Backbone as a ProteinNet text record, in pm:
[ID]
protein_1_A
[PRIMARY]
MRILLVLLFTLTATPLWAAQPFTPEQEVRIKALIRETLIANPDILEQSVNAWQQQANEAQDKQLNQFIAANKKVLYEDPGSPRFGAAKPVLTIVLFTDYNCPFCKIFDPLLEKLVQEYPQVAVVLKPLPFKGESSVTSARVALTLWQQHPDQFMAFHQRLMAKKGFHDASSIASAQKTTGVTPVESSEQSLTVLRSNLKLAEQLGVQGTPATLIGDQMVPGAISYEQLEAIVKQQLAQAEK
[TERTIARY]
4372.1	4428.1	4500.4	4419.1	4463.2	4593.3	4590.2	4704.2	4825.7	4808.6	4918.7	4978.3	4895.9	4937.5	5009.7	4961.3	5039.1	5169.5	5178.4	5298.3	5398.8	5355.3	5437.1	5484.9	5390.3	5434.7	5547.6	5529	5628.5	5767	5757.5	5884.8	5959.6	5875.2	5946.5	5978.2	5929.2	5942.7	6066.4	6103.8	6237.2	6349.1	6471.4	6580.9	6622.2	6671.6	6713.4	6825.5	6923.5	7034.1	6990.6	6875.8	6838.1	6726.6	6680.1	6567.6	6631.8	6557.9	6588.3	6550.7	6631.4	6588.7	6455.6	6381.3	6253.9	6286.1	6206	6218.1	6144.9	6189.8	6117	5959.6	5912.2	5765.8	5722	5779	5732.7	5735.6	5841.7	5851.4	5733.2	5702.2	5593.2	5456.5	5437.2	5312.8	5307	5419.2	5423.7	5379.8	5443.6	5398.7	5256.5	5204	5061	4969.1	5009	4929.8	4926.9	5046.7	5045.5	4966.1	4968.8	4900.3	4748.9	4702	4567.6	4509.8	4590.5	4553.2	4529.3	4630.9	4619.5	4482.3	4469.7	4352.8	4225	4222.7	4102.5	4079.3	4193	4184.5	4270.3	4217.3	4303.9	4329.4	4259.5	4276.6	4403.7	4454	4580.7	4690.4	4704.9	4816.7	4801.3	4686.9	4646.2	4679	4633.3	4661.2	4809.7	4880.7	5028.1	5096.8	5051.7	5111.6	5065.2	4947.9	4901.2	4983	5001.6	5076.8	5215.2	5273.9	5419.7	5421.2	5326	5325.8	5308	5226	5198.9	5329.9	5400.8	5524.3	5633.4	5641.8	5735.8	5698.2	5565.1	5537.4	5562.3	5539.1	5579.4	5723.8	5796.2	5942.5	5992.4	5930.5	5966.5	5930.8	5805.2	5765.4	5853.8	5901.3	5990.3	6123.8	6175	6293.9	6285.5	6179.7	6160.5	6150.8	6084.9	6064.3	6192.4	6284.7	6411.4	6498.8	6488.9	6570.7	6520.2	6390.8	6349.7	6395.6	6392.3	6427.2	6581.7	6650.6	6809	6849.6	6761.2	6799.1	6716.7	6638.4	6542.5	6602.1	6717	6777.5	6805.1	6860.2	6896.5	6777.1	6668.1	6551	6466.6	6447.7	6347.8	6416.3	6538.8	6591.3	6709	6737.5	6870.3	6844.5	6919.7	6902	6928.1	7002.2	7036.2	6920.4	6813.3	6704.4	6590.9	6538.2	6433.6	6299.3	6220	6099	5995.5	5866.2	5748.7	5642.2	5555.5	5437.6	5460.5	5402.1	5405.3	5546.4	5566.1	5687.1	5708.8	5594	5603.5	5507.1	5543.5	5444	5412.2	5295.1	5254.7	5296.3	5304.1	5344.7	5440.8	5550.4	5649.8	5665.3	5636.1	5655.1	5790.8	5849	5981.4	5954.7	5986.4	5965.4	6109.7	6135.3	6239.9	6188.4	6263.6	6210.2	6325.5	6285.8	6386	6318.3	6399.7	6342.4	6319.7	6376.5	6362.2	6252	6192.9	6092	5958.7	5894.6	5756.1	5654	5678.7	5573.7	5591.3	5706.1	5734	5662.4	5671	5601.1	5449.8	5397.9	5255.2	5219	5304.2	5280.3	5309.2	5410.7	5463.7	5344.7	5265.8	5162.1	5052.9	5043.3	4943.5	4994.6	5132.8	5177.9	5168.3	5177	5155.8	5013.7	4917.8	4783.7	4758.1	4817	4804.1	4838	4954.2	4990.3	4905.4	4841.1	4752.6	4613.9	4569.8	4458.3	4478.3	4605	4643.1	4759.9	4725.1	4837.8	4925.5	4896.4	4974.4	5090.5	5090.7	5171.2	5294.1	5411.6	5526.9	5573.8	5649.2	5721.5	5858.7	5953.1	6087.8	6119.9	6201.5	6232.5	6377.3	6391.4	6514	6548.1	6604.4	6629.4	6718.7	6676.8	6759.7	6796	6921.5	6960.3	6970.9	6843.5	6827	6838.5	6811.1	6788.7	6884.8	7010.5	7114	7174.9	7262.3	7348	7266.8	7159.2	7081.4	7000.2	6982.9	6913.2	7003.9	7128.2	7226.7	7237.7	7250	7268.7	7148.4	7029.7	6903	6893.1	6928.7	6906.7	7013.9	7139.2	7237.2	7210.3	7149	7119.6	7001.2	6908.5	6795.7	6838.8	6917.6	6966.6	7049.1	7131.1	7213.9	7125.7	7024.8	6936.6	6868.4	6833.8	6772.1	6864.4	6990.6	7087.9	7110.1	7112.8	7162.1	7034.9	6926.4	6805.1	6678	6659	6548.3	6414.7	6403.3	6265.2	6243.3	6349.4	6320.7	6309.2	6328.2	6341.3	6206.4	6100.7	5967.3	5925.3	5948.5	5913.4	6004	6126.8	6221.4	6196.4	6165.3	6126.8	6013.7	5894.5	5784.7	5801.1	5890.1	5914.8	5985.5	6090.3	6168.1	6057.2	5976.7	5874.4	5768.2	5746.7	5646.7	5694.6	5827.8	5878	5853.6	5791.4	5783.3	5916.2	5944.3	6072	6186.9	6307	6434.2	6482.7	6547.7	6605.6	6741.7	6795.1	6935	6974.2	7094.5	7154.2	7062.8	7016.3	6928.4	6801	6737.1	6597.9	6622.3	6733.6	6760.3	6784.5	6866.3	6891.5	6763.5	6676.7	6547.3	6456.1	6457.6	6381.4	6425.2	6566	6612.9	6569.8	6576.4	6533.2	6387.5	6306.8	6168.6	6120.4	6173.2	6123.7	6199.7	6300.9	6359.2	6441.8	6495	6577.5	6716.5	6778.4	6926.7	7008.1	7090.4	7163.5	7268	7277.6	7374.8	7468.9	7572.9	7672.5	7657.8	7652.4	7634.2	7730	7696.1	7785.1	7834.7	7937.5	7988.7	7899.1	7816.8	7715.1	7610.7	7575.9	7459.6	7507.2	7631.9	7675	7675.7	7705.5	7712.1	7560.4	7473.2	7329.6	7284.3	7317.6	7275.4	7341.3	7455.3	7517	7443.2	7408.4	7334.9	7195.9	7123.9	6999.8	7015	7114.8	7136.7	7158.5	7237.8	7257.7	7132.6	7041.4	6914	6831.9	6824.5	6729	6780.4	6912.1	6955.6	6918.7	6938.3	6905.3	6763.8	6671.5	6524.1	6468.5	6565.3	6527.4	6446.6	6477.4	6399.9	6464.4	6384.2	6431.3	6390.1	6308.3	6272.9	6190.5	6161.1	6098.5	5976.6	5869.6	5879.9	5873.1	5922.7	5910.5	5886.3	5785.8	5738.7	5735.6	5794.7	5791.8	5685.7	5576.6	5471.3	5455.9	5499	5489.8	5576.8	5507.5	5578.4	5550.3	5509.9	5480.3	5580.7	5632.4	5706.1	5626.2	5581.7	5500.4	5572.8	5585.5	5648.7	5566.5	5616.9	5539.7	5445.3	5387	5282.2	5154.5	5080.9	4949.8	4861.6	4734.3	4632.2	4628.2	4554.3	4528.8	4460.3	4352.7	4270.6	4344.6	4427.8	4512.4	4606.9	4676.5	4769.3	4690.2	4575.4	4505.6	4466.2	4427.6	4380.8	4496.3	4623.4	4735.9	4777.3	4765.5	4806.5	4703.8	4576	4475	4507	4546.7	4568.2	4705.6	4804.7	4928.4	4912.7	4827	4799.6	4728.8	4634.8	4560.3	4647.4	4743.4	4851.5	4948.2	4976.1	5069.8	5006.9	4871.2	4818.7	4765.2	4780	4734.1	4821.6
1542.2	1468.7	1336.8	1258.3	1137.7	1142.8	1255.7	1289.6	1315.6	1395.5	1422	1301.5	1209.2	1099.9	1005.8	989.1	910.6	967.7	1097	1172	1148.3	1164	1141.5	999.1	891	758.5	740.7	791.7	781	825.5	945	1013.3	924.1	883.7	800.9	647.5	607.5	471	464.7	595.1	590.6	625.9	554	596.3	738.7	812.2	956	959.9	860.9	863.3	831.1	770.4	723.6	822.1	909.9	1001.3	1106.8	1135.8	1241.5	1381.1	1483.1	1616.8	1665.4	1738.1	1791.4	1911.1	1924.9	2023.5	2145.8	2267	2391.9	2386.7	2327.6	2310.8	2219.5	2107.5	2001.7	2060.5	2140.7	2191	2295.7	2371.8	2460.7	2387.7	2272.9	2194.2	2123.9	2082	2002.8	2101.3	2226.2	2326.4	2363.3	2368.7	2411.6	2284.2	2170.5	2058.7	2057.9	2083	2091.1	2208.1	2325.3	2429.3	2403.2	2345.1	2310.2	2207.1	2118.9	2012.9	2076.6	2159.6	2223.9	2313.1	2388.3	2477.3	2401.8	2281.1	2205.9	2118.9	2087.9	2006.2	2075	2191	2272.2	2197.7	2084	2016.2	1924.3	1911.2	1831.7	1889.1	2018.3	2081.6	2069.6	2090.7	2083.5	1931.3	1841	1700.7	1677.3	1723.6	1701.6	1763.5	1878	1955.7	1877.6	1838.2	1753.3	1627.9	1556.2	1433.9	1448.6	1556.5	1594.3	1624.8	1706.1	1737.6	1619.8	1525.4	1408	1318.1	1316.8	1238.3	1297.6	1438.6	1511.1	1498.8	1501	1485.6	1331.3	1235.7	1104.7	1084.4	1146.3	1134.8	1206	1311.8	1387.2	1296.6	1235	1153.5	1040.3	974.3	861	902.9	1018.1	1060.6	1097.5	1161	1183.3	1053.9	954	830.9	761.8	760.4	699.8	785.7	914.5	985.9	952.3	947.2	919.6	772.9	680	546.2	539.7	620.1	615.8	706.6	791.9	881.8	879.6	751.7	740.4	779.2	732.9	745.3	893.7	971.8	1108.3	1197.5	1153.4	1228.7	1213.4	1083.1	1046.3	1015.3	962.8	903.1	976.1	1086	1159.3	1204.2	1148	1188.8	1334.2	1401.8	1544.6	1632	1579.9	1657.5	1659	1764.3	1761.3	1700	1656.8	1606.9	1605	1605.6	1591.1	1511.6	1473.6	1387.2	1240.1	1157.5	1009.9	952.5	868.1	799.8	693	620.7	517.7	560.7	663.7	711.5	619.6	642	584.6	665.9	808.5	899	1001.7	1028.4	1120.5	1230.1	1348.2	1469	1530.3	1575.8	1653.4	1799.8	1884.7	2025.9	2103	2172.1	2259.9	2393.8	2457.3	2573.6	2673.1	2783.6	2889.3	2991.7	3008	3090.3	3243.4	3272.5	3409.1	3426.4	3313.7	3317.8	3343.2	3455.3	3496.2	3385.5	3323.2	3214.1	3089.8	3060.8	2939.1	2973	3096.7	3123.6	3114.4	3128.8	3102.9	2950.1	2881.2	2743.4	2637.4	2672.2	2580.9	2552.7	2641.8	2594.4	2507.1	2513.8	2424.5	2281.9	2255.8	2129.3	2076.8	2168.8	2132	2095.5	2165.6	2127.1	1988	1969.2	1842.4	1730.2	1723.8	1605.2	1587.7	1688.8	1660.6	1601.1	1641.7	1575.4	1443.4	1419.1	1289.9	1223.3	1149.6	1102.2	1006.4	958.3	858.7	933.9	1070.4	1150.3	1204.4	1210.3	1275.3	1386.4	1485.9	1591.7	1594.8	1586.7	1614.6	1754.6	1829.5	1960.5	1965.9	2029.8	2053.2	2201.1	2270.3	2414.5	2441.5	2541.5	2588.6	2734.2	2763.2	2910.3	2988.1	3022.7	3091.5	3240	3295	3431.6	3494.6	3482.2	3563.5	3489.3	3566.7	3503.2	3467	3537.2	3507.8	3387.4	3338.8	3221.1	3104.7	3118.9	3017.5	3012.5	3130.6	3129.9	3068.7	3111.3	3063.1	2909.6	2871.5	2722.3	2634	2683.9	2614.1	2606.7	2709.8	2709.6	2608.2	2614.1	2516.1	2379.1	2342.8	2216.6	2158.4	2256.3	2216.4	2173.1	2258.9	2230.3	2106.2	2062.8	1938.8	1825.3	1847.1	1741	1717.6	1818.2	1813.7	1805.1	1866.7	1882.2	1866.4	1746.9	1734.3	1777.3	1740	1776.3	1923.7	2008.1	2149.9	2213.6	2133.6	2198.4	2264.3	2202.4	2252.1	2383.3	2418.9	2541.8	2648.7	2624.7	2722.9	2731.8	2630.5	2637.2	2717	2694.7	2785.3	2922.7	2952.9	3098.7	3160.5	3094.1	3153.5	3169	3088.5	3101.1	3203.6	3232.6	3337	3487.6	3501.4	3638.2	3688	3797	3866.3	3932.5	3922.2	3980.2	3877.4	3942.5	3863.7	3852.1	3744.5	3738.8	3802.1	3826.6	3871.6	3803.7	3838.7	3772.9	3801.3	3919.9	3960.5	3890.7	3861.4	3788.9	3650.2	3586.6	3451.5	3426.5	3514.8	3514.4	3529	3621.2	3640.1	3525.3	3449	3330.1	3224.3	3202	3108	3157.5	3276.3	3317.9	3306.5	3346	3341.2	3197.6	3096.3	2963.1	2888.7	2940.4	2876.9	2755.1	2746.6	2637	2649.2	2542.2	2540.5	2621.4	2716.4	2793.3	2698	2708.8	2618.9	2705.5	2651.1	2695.7	2615.5	2682.9	2605.8	2508.3	2381.7	2271.7	2250.8	2174.3	2144.7	2057	1966.8	1880.3	1957.4	2065.4	2149.7	2206.3	2237.7	2286.7	2169.1	2054.8	1939.6	1899.5	1913.2	1892.2	1995.3	2127.7	2232.5	2205.4	2165.9	2124.8	2016.3	1920.9	1810.5	1847.9	1935.6	1988.4	2069	2150.6	2227.1	2133.3	2023.5	1931.6	1869.3	1817.4	1756.9	1855	1983.4	2077.2	2098.1	2104.1	2129.7	2002.5	1882.1	1771.1	1756.1	1810.5	1801.3	1917.8	2009.1	2130.9	2229	2236.4	2333.8	2474.8	2565	2702.9	2812.2	2763.5	2857.7	2783.7	2847	2791.2	2862.7	2794.7	2640.4	2555.7	2433.2	2326.3	2206.2	2129.6	2011.9	1886	1784.6	1654.4	1571.4	1547.7	1473	1342	1233.2	1101	1117.6	1103.8	1117.3	1241.2	1352.2	1473.7	1577.6	1672.9	1783.2	1913.2	1968.6	2070.1	2217.4	2293.1	2432.9	2530.3	2607.9	2728.3	2686.7	2798.1	2766.4	2750.1	2638.5	2612.7	2625.6	2622	2630	2493.5	2509.9	2372.6	2278.7	2326.6	2235.6	2171	2244.1	2172.9	2073.6	2116	2029.5	1889.7	1911.9	1788.6	1703.6	1760.3	1683	1590.2	1649.6	1567.7	1470.1	1498.1	1406.1	1290.4	1312.7	1201.9	1113.4	1177.5	1094.1	1003.9	1065	993.2	894.5	908.3	814.8	689.4	715.8	610.4	522	589.2	520.3	433.1	496.4	427	311	320	217.9	103.6	110.2	-2.1	-122.2
-16160.5	-16048.9	-16101.7	-16178.5	-16236.5	-16315.9	-16395.6	-16479.6	-16395.9	-16290.6	-16204.6	-16130.9	-16094.1	-16019.3	-16119.4	-16235.4	-16338.6	-16368.7	-16377.8	-16411.8	-16291.2	-16175.1	-16054.8	-16041.6	-16074.3	-16072.8	-16177.5	-16293.1	-16402	-16359.2	-16290.3	-16254.4	-16144.2	-16049.8	-15929.3	-15981.6	-16087.1	-16130.1	-16211.7	-16260.9	-16346.2	-16276.9	-16269.3	-16200.9	-16245	-16142.1	-16165.5	-16278.7	-16259.3	-16356.3	-16492.4	-16512.7	-16646.4	-16710	-16632.2	-16672.3	-16772.5	-16864.8	-16958.7	-16904.4	-16920.9	-16869	-16930.4	-16851	-16913.3	-17003.1	-17108.4	-17183.9	-17119.4	-17157.6	-17095.7	-17098.7	-17218.8	-17229.5	-17122.8	-17107.4	-17003.2	-16864.5	-16834.2	-16706	-16671.9	-16775	-16765.6	-16737.6	-16819.8	-16812.1	-16666.2	-16623	-16492	-16382.5	-16392.5	-16283.5	-16303.4	-16416.8	-16438.2	-16379.6	-16403.3	-16353.2	-16202.2	-16147.7	-15986.9	-15952.2	-16012.8	-15964.3	-15980.6	-16095	-16115.7	-16014.7	-15979.9	-15892.8	-15748.2	-15706.7	-15581.9	-15571.7	-15675.7	-15682.8	-15671	-15752.7	-15755.2	-15625.6	-15553.9	-15429.9	-15316.6	-15276.6	-15172.2	-15046.1	-15019.4	-14885.6	-14905.3	-15021.9	-15030.8	-14956.5	-14966.4	-14891.3	-14736.9	-14693.4	-14552.9	-14497.1	-14584.2	-14539.7	-14542.2	-14633.3	-14638.2	-14509.2	-14480.9	-14358	-14224.4	-14229.2	-14100.4	-14092.5	-14209.3	-14202.1	-14162.9	-14209.7	-14174.4	-14022.1	-13981.5	-13837.3	-13739.1	-13786.7	-13709.6	-13696.9	-13818.1	-13816.9	-13732.5	-13732.2	-13656.4	-13511.5	-13468.7	-13326.1	-13278.6	-13362.4	-13331	-13317.3	-13394.3	-13388.1	-13256	-13214.2	-13098.8	-12973.9	-12976.4	-12864.3	-12853.2	-12965.5	-12951.6	-12893.3	-12926.4	-12870.6	-12724.6	-12685.2	-12544.9	-12458.5	-12506.4	-12439	-12437.1	-12540.8	-12533.2	-12433.8	-12424.5	-12333.2	-12190.2	-12160.7	-12022.3	-11987.4	-12070.2	-12031.3	-12000.1	-12074.6	-12060.2	-11940.9	-11886.1	-11781.7	-11658.8	-11637.6	-11523.8	-11392.7	-11360.1	-11233.7	-11208.6	-11292.5	-11265.8	-11276.1	-11345.4	-11354.5	-11227.8	-11185.4	-11076.3	-10943.7	-10942.4	-10827.5	-10774.7	-10819.5	-10770.6	-10630.7	-10534	-10404.1	-10366.4	-10457.3	-10438.6	-10490.7	-10541.2	-10595.2	-10496.8	-10447.2	-10348.8	-10420.3	-10330.1	-10379.3	-10276.6	-10308.3	-10212.5	-10275.6	-10192.3	-10245.8	-10204.9	-10283.4	-10249.3	-10231.7	-10127.6	-10112.3	-10212.2	-10253.7	-10360.6	-10470.1	-10554.5	-10638.8	-10767.1	-10818.7	-10942.1	-11054.1	-11027.9	-11131.5	-11069.5	-11117	-11066.5	-11160.6	-11128.7	-11201.5	-11181.8	-11290.6	-11276.3	-11315.6	-11219	-11231.1	-11246.9	-11360.1	-11375.3	-11334.7	-11234.9	-11181.8	-11136	-11112.1	-11071.9	-10955.3	-10864.4	-10743.2	-10771.1	-10888.4	-10936.7	-11043.4	-11087.7	-11194.6	-11153.8	-11202.5	-11147.6	-11194.2	-11305.1	-11349.4	-11252.9	-11225.1	-11118.9	-10994.7	-10947.2	-10814.4	-10822.4	-10942.9	-10964	-10973.4	-11048.1	-11080.9	-10963.1	-10886.7	-10774.7	-10685.8	-10625.6	-10545.3	-10603.6	-10736.9	-10807.3	-10783.6	-10797.8	-10784.7	-10638.8	-10534.2	-10405	-10383.6	-10436.8	-10435.1	-10504	-10607	-10686.2	-10599.7	-10527.9	-10459.5	-10342.4	-10296.3	-10185.2	-10231.6	-10360.7	-10413.3	-10481.8	-10519.2	-10573.4	-10494.9	-10395.5	-10310.7	-10364.1	-10496.6	-10565.5	-10652.8	-10642	-10729.2	-10643.2	-10698.3	-10638.8	-10736.9	-10673.5	-10761.9	-10721.8	-10826.5	-10804.9	-10857.4	-10775.2	-10820.7	-10872.4	-10989.5	-11056.7	-11071	-10972.1	-10978.2	-11112.5	-11179.6	-11294.6	-11271	-11266.5	-11233.9	-11371.7	-11421.6	-11547.9	-11530.6	-11406.6	-11389.3	-11296.5	-11324.8	-11259.6	-11136.4	-11078	-10976.5	-10855.1	-10829.5	-10700.7	-10731.5	-10847.9	-10894.1	-10844.6	-10876.4	-10838.6	-10685	-10617.3	-10475.9	-10397.3	-10440.5	-10364.8	-10390.5	-10513.4	-10549.3	-10468.1	-10457.9	-10382.5	-10234.9	-10176.7	-10031.6	-10022.8	-10097.9	-10104	-10106.3	-10215.3	-10238.4	-10121.7	-10053.7	-9942.7	-9836.6	-9804.8	-9698.9	-9721.4	-9840.9	-9863.8	-9845.6	-9872	-9851.9	-9699.6	-9621.2	-9486.9	-9383.8	-9423.7	-9330.4	-9410	-9469	-9573.5	-9510.1	-9382.4	-9314.3	-9314.8	-9331.2	-9320.3	-9453.2	-9558.9	-9684.5	-9743.5	-9710.6	-9783.4	-9725.6	-9599.6	-9553.2	-9614.4	-9621.6	-9683.1	-9830.1	-9896.2	-10052.2	-10065	-9983.5	-10004	-9966.1	-9868.9	-9848.4	-9958.4	-10022.3	-10133.7	-10251.9	-10275.4	-10376.4	-10355.3	-10223.4	-10187.9	-10213.7	-10235.7	-10235.6	-10387.4	-10392.2	-10529.5	-10574.3	-10699.5	-10754.9	-10730.3	-10761.6	-10740.6	-10609.7	-10570.3	-10441	-10437.5	-10312.4	-10300.2	-10165.4	-10127.3	-10001.6	-9876.7	-9882.9	-9764.4	-9756.6	-9875.6	-9878.3	-9846.4	-9895.5	-9865.7	-9717.6	-9654	-9509	-9432.8	-9477.2	-9409.8	-9422.7	-9530.2	-9540.3	-9449.4	-9428.8	-9330.9	-9193.8	-9154.3	-9025	-8999.3	-9096.1	-9073.9	-9070	-9152.5	-9144.8	-9022.4	-8964.8	-8860.8	-8889.3	-9018.8	-9059.5	-9010.8	-9018.1	-8974.2	-9083.1	-9042.8	-9148.2	-9206.1	-9343.6	-9405.7	-9498.6	-9522.1	-9624.5	-9757.4	-9861.4	-9989.5	-10008	-10033.7	-10045.3	-10192	-10202.7	-10344	-10418.7	-10335.1	-10412.4	-10467.1	-10400.4	-10458.9	-10606	-10618.7	-10746.6	-10849.3	-10800.8	-10896.8	-10939.7	-10846.7	-10881.6	-10985.1	-10961	-11057.7	-11208.2	-11209.4	-11328.3	-11406	-11330.7	-11372.1	-11431.1	-11358.8	-11400	-11527.1	-11547.9	-11662.1	-11782.1	-11754.6	-11861.6	-11907.7	-11808.8	-11848	-11925.7	-11879.8	-11939.4	-12086.3	-12104.5	-12239.7	-12329.5	-12286.3	-12357.3	-12390.8	-12292.5	-12309.2	-12393.6	-12423.3	-12504.5	-12412	-12286.6	-12203.2	-12228	-12251.6	-12292.6	-12196	-12088	-11986.2	-11873	-11770.8	-11643.9	-11620.3	-11581	-11537.5	-11663.4	-11651.6	-11751.8	-11672.7	-11723.1	-11637.7	-11725.8	-11664.7	-11731.4	-11657.8	-11733.4	-11675.4	-11750.9	-11706.2	-11781.5	-11905.2	-12008.3	-12139.2	-12210.1	-12138	-12199.8	-12124.8	-12212.7	-12167.6	-12190.9	-12074	-12068.6	-12042.3	-12144.2	-12113.5	-12054.6	-11966.6	-11903	-11797.3	-11742.6	-11633.5	-11694	-11666	-11713.7	-11598.8	-11621.5	-11517.8	-11447.3	-11330.7	-11253.4	-11335.3	-11394.2	-11476.2	-11584.3	-11653.3	-11758.3	-11687.3	-11584.5	-11510.9	-11467.9	-11413	-11361	-11474.9	-11586.8	-11702.4	-11745.7	-11759.1	-11806.8	-11711.3	-11580.7	-11472.5	-11471.5	-11492.8	-11501.8	-11606.7	-11725.5	-11852	-11821.8	-11754.1	-11741.5	-11630.8	-11535.7	-11429.6	-11484.5	-11576.1	-11644.7	-11717.4	-11792.5	-11866.4	-11770.7	-11661.6	-11568.3	-11496.9	-11470.6	-11386.7	-11473.6	-11608.7	-11704.9	-11681.2
[MASK]
+++++++++++++++++++++++++++++++++++++++++++++++++++++++++++++++++++++++++++++++++++++++++++++++++++++++++++++++++++++++++++++++++++++++++++++++++++++++++++++++++++++++++++++++++++++++++++++++++++++++++++++++++++++++++++++++++++++++++++++++++

C-alpha cells in the first residue's frame, strides 16, 4: 500500500509534460501493484464508489436547491395551479400528476389525508399530460374550473382521480354532471399552465407521474403514507428551525 501511495505521489508531483513515458516493464509493474493493493484492501473500491456517490448526491442537491430558489413563484405561487391545504403553509408540496395515471390515483388520496393530519402543509397540483390526448383534455378542464370556480375544483378533481382507467370525453362530462360543477370550456390559460408544468418537469428531470417535490427532496413515484409522512416530518422540522 505504502509503495503504491509513494508511486502515485511521484506521478502527481511531476508535471505531465515533463514526465518520461513508462517502459513496458514499468507499466506491467504499476498494474500489478494496483491489483495487489485492491486485493489486499478490497474496501478501497467501495470507499471510492461511496465517496463518488456522496459527491454526486451533494451536487444534485445543490442544483435542486438552486432551481427551487430561482423558480419559487412558478412552483409555489402560480395562481393558475390548483392547491389545497393550509392557506399560510409552513411547507408546500408540489405534485406533478396525471388524471390518467393509475399510480397518481393511488397516491393522490394520501396527500389529501396528509393535509388533514398536518394543517400546516399545503399541496400545489401540477397536471402533466403524459398519457395521451385525454390527459390533456381532463387537465385543461380541471385547470379552467380552478381558474373560474376554485371552490368547485376539489370535488371535480377527486372524481377524475376516482375513475379507473383512462378518461374520455364521456367520463369527463360525467364527472362534471355527477359533482354538479359549472360546465366550462377549456381556457387558453389552462394550456399556458400545462406548458409551464411541462417545462418545470423537464428542468427537474421528472420522467413520470406522480413526482413530488417535498421541501428540498424530489420524490419519484407513488410511495406509502408512512414514507410520505416521514419525509414531511423531516422537512417540517427543517422549515420550522
